[in-house]
mmCIF file of C-alpha atoms in Angstrom:
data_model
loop_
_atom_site.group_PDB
_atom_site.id
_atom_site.type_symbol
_atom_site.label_atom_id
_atom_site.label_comp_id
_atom_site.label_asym_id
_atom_site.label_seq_id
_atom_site.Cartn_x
_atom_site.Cartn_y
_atom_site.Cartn_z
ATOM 1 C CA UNK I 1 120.411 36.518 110.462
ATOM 2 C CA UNK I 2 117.249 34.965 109.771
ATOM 3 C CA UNK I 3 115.021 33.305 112.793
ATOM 4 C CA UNK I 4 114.145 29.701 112.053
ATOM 5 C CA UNK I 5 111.009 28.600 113.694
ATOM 6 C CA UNK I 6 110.674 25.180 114.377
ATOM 7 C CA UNK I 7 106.976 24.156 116.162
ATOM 8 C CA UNK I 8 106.999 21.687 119.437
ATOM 9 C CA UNK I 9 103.884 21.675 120.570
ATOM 10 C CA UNK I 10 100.435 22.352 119.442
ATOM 11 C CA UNK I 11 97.430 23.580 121.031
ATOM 12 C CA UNK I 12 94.680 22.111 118.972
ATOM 13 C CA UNK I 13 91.604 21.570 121.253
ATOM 14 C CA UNK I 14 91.931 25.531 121.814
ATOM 15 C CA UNK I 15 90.969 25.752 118.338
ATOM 16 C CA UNK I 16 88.447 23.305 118.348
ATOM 17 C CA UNK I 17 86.770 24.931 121.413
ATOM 18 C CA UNK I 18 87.392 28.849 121.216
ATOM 19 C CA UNK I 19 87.420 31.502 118.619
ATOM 20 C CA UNK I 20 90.571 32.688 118.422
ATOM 21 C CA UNK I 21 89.974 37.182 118.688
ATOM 22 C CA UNK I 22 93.969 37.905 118.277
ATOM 23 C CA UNK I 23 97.403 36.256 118.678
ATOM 24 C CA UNK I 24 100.283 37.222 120.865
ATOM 25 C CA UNK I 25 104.302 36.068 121.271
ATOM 26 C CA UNK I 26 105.667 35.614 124.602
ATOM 27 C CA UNK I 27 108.956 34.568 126.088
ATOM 28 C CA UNK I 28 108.776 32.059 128.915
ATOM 29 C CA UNK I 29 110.668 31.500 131.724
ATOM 30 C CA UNK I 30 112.467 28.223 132.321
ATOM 31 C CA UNK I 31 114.834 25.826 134.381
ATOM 32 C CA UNK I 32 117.404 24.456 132.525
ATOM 33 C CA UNK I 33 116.446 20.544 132.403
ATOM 34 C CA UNK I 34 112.694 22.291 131.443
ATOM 35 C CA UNK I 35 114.513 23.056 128.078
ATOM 36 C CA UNK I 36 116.134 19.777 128.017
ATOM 37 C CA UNK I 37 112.664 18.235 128.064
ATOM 38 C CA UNK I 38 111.302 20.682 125.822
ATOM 39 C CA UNK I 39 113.513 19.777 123.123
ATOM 40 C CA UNK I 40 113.169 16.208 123.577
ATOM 41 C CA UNK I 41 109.123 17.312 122.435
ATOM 42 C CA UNK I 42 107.674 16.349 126.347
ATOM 43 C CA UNK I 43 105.326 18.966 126.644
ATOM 44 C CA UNK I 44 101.388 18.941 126.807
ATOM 45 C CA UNK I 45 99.537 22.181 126.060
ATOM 46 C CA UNK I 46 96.458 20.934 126.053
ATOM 47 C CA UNK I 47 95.071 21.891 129.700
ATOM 48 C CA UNK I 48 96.842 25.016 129.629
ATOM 49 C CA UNK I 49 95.453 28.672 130.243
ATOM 50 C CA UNK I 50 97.053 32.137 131.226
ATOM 51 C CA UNK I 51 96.364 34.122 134.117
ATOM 52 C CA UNK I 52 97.541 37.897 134.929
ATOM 53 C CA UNK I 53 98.235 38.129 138.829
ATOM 54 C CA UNK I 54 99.513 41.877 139.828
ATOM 55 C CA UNK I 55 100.508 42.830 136.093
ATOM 56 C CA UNK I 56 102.646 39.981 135.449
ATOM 57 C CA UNK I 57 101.235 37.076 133.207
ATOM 58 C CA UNK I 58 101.379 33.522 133.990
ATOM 59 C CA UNK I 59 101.018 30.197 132.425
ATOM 60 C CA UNK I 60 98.721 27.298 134.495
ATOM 61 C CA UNK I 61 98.613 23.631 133.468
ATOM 62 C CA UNK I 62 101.448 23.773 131.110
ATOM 63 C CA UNK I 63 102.773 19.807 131.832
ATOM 64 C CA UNK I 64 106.482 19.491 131.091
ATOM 65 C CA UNK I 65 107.469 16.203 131.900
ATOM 66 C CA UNK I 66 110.700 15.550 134.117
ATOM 67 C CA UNK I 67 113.713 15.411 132.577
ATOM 68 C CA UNK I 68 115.124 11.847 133.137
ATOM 69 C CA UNK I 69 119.128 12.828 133.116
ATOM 70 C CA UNK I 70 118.623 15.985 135.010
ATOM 71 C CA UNK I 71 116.565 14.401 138.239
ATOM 72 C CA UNK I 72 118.037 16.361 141.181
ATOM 73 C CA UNK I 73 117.315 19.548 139.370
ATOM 74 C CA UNK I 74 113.490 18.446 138.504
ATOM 75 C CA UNK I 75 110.985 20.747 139.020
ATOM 76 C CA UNK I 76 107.053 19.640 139.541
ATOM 77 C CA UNK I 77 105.838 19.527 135.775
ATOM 78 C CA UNK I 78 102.602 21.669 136.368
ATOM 79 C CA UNK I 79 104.136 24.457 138.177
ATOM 80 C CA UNK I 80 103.144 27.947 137.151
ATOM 81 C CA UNK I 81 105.752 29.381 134.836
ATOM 82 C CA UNK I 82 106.286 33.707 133.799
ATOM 83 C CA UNK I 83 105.761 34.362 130.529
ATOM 84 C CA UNK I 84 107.508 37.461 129.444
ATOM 85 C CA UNK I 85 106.113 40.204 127.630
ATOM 86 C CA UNK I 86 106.018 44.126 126.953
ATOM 87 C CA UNK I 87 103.550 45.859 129.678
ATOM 88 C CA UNK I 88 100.954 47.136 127.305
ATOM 89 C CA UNK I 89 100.603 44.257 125.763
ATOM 90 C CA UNK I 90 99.992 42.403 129.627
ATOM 91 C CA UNK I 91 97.721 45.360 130.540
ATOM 92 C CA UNK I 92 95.991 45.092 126.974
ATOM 93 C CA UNK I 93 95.472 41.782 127.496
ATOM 94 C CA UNK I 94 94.202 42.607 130.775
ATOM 95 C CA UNK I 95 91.735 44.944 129.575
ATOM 96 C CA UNK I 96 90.251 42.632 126.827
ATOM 97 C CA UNK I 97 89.961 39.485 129.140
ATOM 98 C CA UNK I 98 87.772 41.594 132.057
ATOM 99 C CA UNK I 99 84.732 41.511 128.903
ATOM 100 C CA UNK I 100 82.581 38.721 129.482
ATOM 101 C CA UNK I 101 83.509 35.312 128.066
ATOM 102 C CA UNK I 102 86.974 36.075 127.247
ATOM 103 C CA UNK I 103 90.151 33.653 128.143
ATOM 104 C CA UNK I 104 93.728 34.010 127.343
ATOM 105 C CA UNK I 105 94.778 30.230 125.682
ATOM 106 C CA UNK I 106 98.281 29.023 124.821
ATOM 107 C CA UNK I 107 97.592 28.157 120.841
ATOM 108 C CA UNK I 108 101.701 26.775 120.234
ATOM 109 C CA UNK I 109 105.002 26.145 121.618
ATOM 110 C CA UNK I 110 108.095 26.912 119.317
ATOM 111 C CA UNK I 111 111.574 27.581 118.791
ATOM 112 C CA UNK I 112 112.611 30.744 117.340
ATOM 113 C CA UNK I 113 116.102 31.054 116.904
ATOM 114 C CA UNK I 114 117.591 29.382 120.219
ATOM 115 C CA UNK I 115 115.076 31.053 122.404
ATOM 116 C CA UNK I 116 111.277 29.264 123.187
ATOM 117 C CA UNK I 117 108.339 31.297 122.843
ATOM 118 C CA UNK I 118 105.139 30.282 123.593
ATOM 119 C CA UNK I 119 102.266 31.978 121.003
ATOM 120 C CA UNK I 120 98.543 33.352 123.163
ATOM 121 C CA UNK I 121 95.915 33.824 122.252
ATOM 122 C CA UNK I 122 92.749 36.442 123.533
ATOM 123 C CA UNK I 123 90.030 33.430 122.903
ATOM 124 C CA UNK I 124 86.202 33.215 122.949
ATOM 125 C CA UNK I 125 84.531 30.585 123.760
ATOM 126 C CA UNK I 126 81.936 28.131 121.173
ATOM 127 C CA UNK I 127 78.909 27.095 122.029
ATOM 128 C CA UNK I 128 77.479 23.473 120.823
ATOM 129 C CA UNK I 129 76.472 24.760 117.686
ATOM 130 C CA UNK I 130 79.318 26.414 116.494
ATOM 131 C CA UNK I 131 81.569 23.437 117.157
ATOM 132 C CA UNK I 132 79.381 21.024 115.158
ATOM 133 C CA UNK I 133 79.104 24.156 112.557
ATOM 134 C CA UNK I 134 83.198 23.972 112.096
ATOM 135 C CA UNK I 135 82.939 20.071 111.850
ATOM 136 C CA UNK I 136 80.578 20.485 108.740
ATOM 137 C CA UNK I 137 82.663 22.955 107.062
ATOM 138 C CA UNK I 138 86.112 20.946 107.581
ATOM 139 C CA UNK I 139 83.747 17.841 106.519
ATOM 140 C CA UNK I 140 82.444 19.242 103.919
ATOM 141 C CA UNK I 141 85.901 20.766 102.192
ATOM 142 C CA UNK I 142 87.303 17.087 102.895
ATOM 143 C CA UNK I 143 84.795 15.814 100.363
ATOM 144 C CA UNK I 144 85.557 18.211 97.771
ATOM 145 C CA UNK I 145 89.407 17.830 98.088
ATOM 146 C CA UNK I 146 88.703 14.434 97.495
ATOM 147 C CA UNK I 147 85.743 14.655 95.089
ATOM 148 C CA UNK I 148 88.763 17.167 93.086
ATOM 149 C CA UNK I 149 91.819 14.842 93.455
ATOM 150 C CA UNK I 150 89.139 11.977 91.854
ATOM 151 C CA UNK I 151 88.453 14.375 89.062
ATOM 152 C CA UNK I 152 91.972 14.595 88.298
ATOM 153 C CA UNK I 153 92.732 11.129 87.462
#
């Protein structure tokens, strides 16, 4: 039985302002009109970060809007949710993000299977100058594409 993965959501300001070091998979925890919502695509990653609080790990700022249908069950849409992973991989985690300048980001949100898993990652921060160094490089591949696909024709 294979695992279909189907993205949701995408983190993408996490890769415009970090270095991603390393990736990880985690389970989250959920109500059940928070996976209604889910799969109706209401979800915001883009304020989120991950915090590890007594050797559990937790997600902060992860908006998941209400679920119209499901309103007496609602939960508040930036509560702190579990994420659910192996211990060493929390307390490795845990050991990586006590170096200096190191944050743990939520990069995507996806389906796998029936189950939603949320993908980390151990991120560095950019400065000024290596943001405007990416822009060049995506800018400057953009031109060749197209300076290619006008070649062709």
């Amino acid at each position: 039985m294979s695992d279909s993965i189907k993205t949701i959501a995408k983190n993408k300001k996490a890769y415009h302002d970090y270095f991603v070091i390393e990736t990880f998979e985690a389970g989250i925890s959920l109500m059940g009109s928070e996976v209604k919502s889910i799969r109706a695509g209401r979800v915001n990653l883009k304020d989120s970060w991950c915090s590890i609080v007594k050797g559990e790990i937790f997600v902060n700022g992860l908006h998941i809007s209400v679920y119209e249908q499901g309103a007496l069950w609602c939960k508040d849409p930036l509560r702190v949710r579990k994420l659910l992973m192996h211990k060493r991989e929390i307390m490795k985690l845990f050991g990586q993000e006590q170096q200096q300048g190191y944050s743990i980001i939520p990069l995507s949100l996806y389906f796998k299977g029936s189950n939603i898993k949320l993908e980390i990652g151990l991120c560095k921060g950019k400065k000024l100058y290596d943001k405007r160094e990416d822009m060049a490089k995506k800018s400057a591949k953009r031109t060749i594409e197209r300076a290619l696909k006008e070649r062709q024709y």
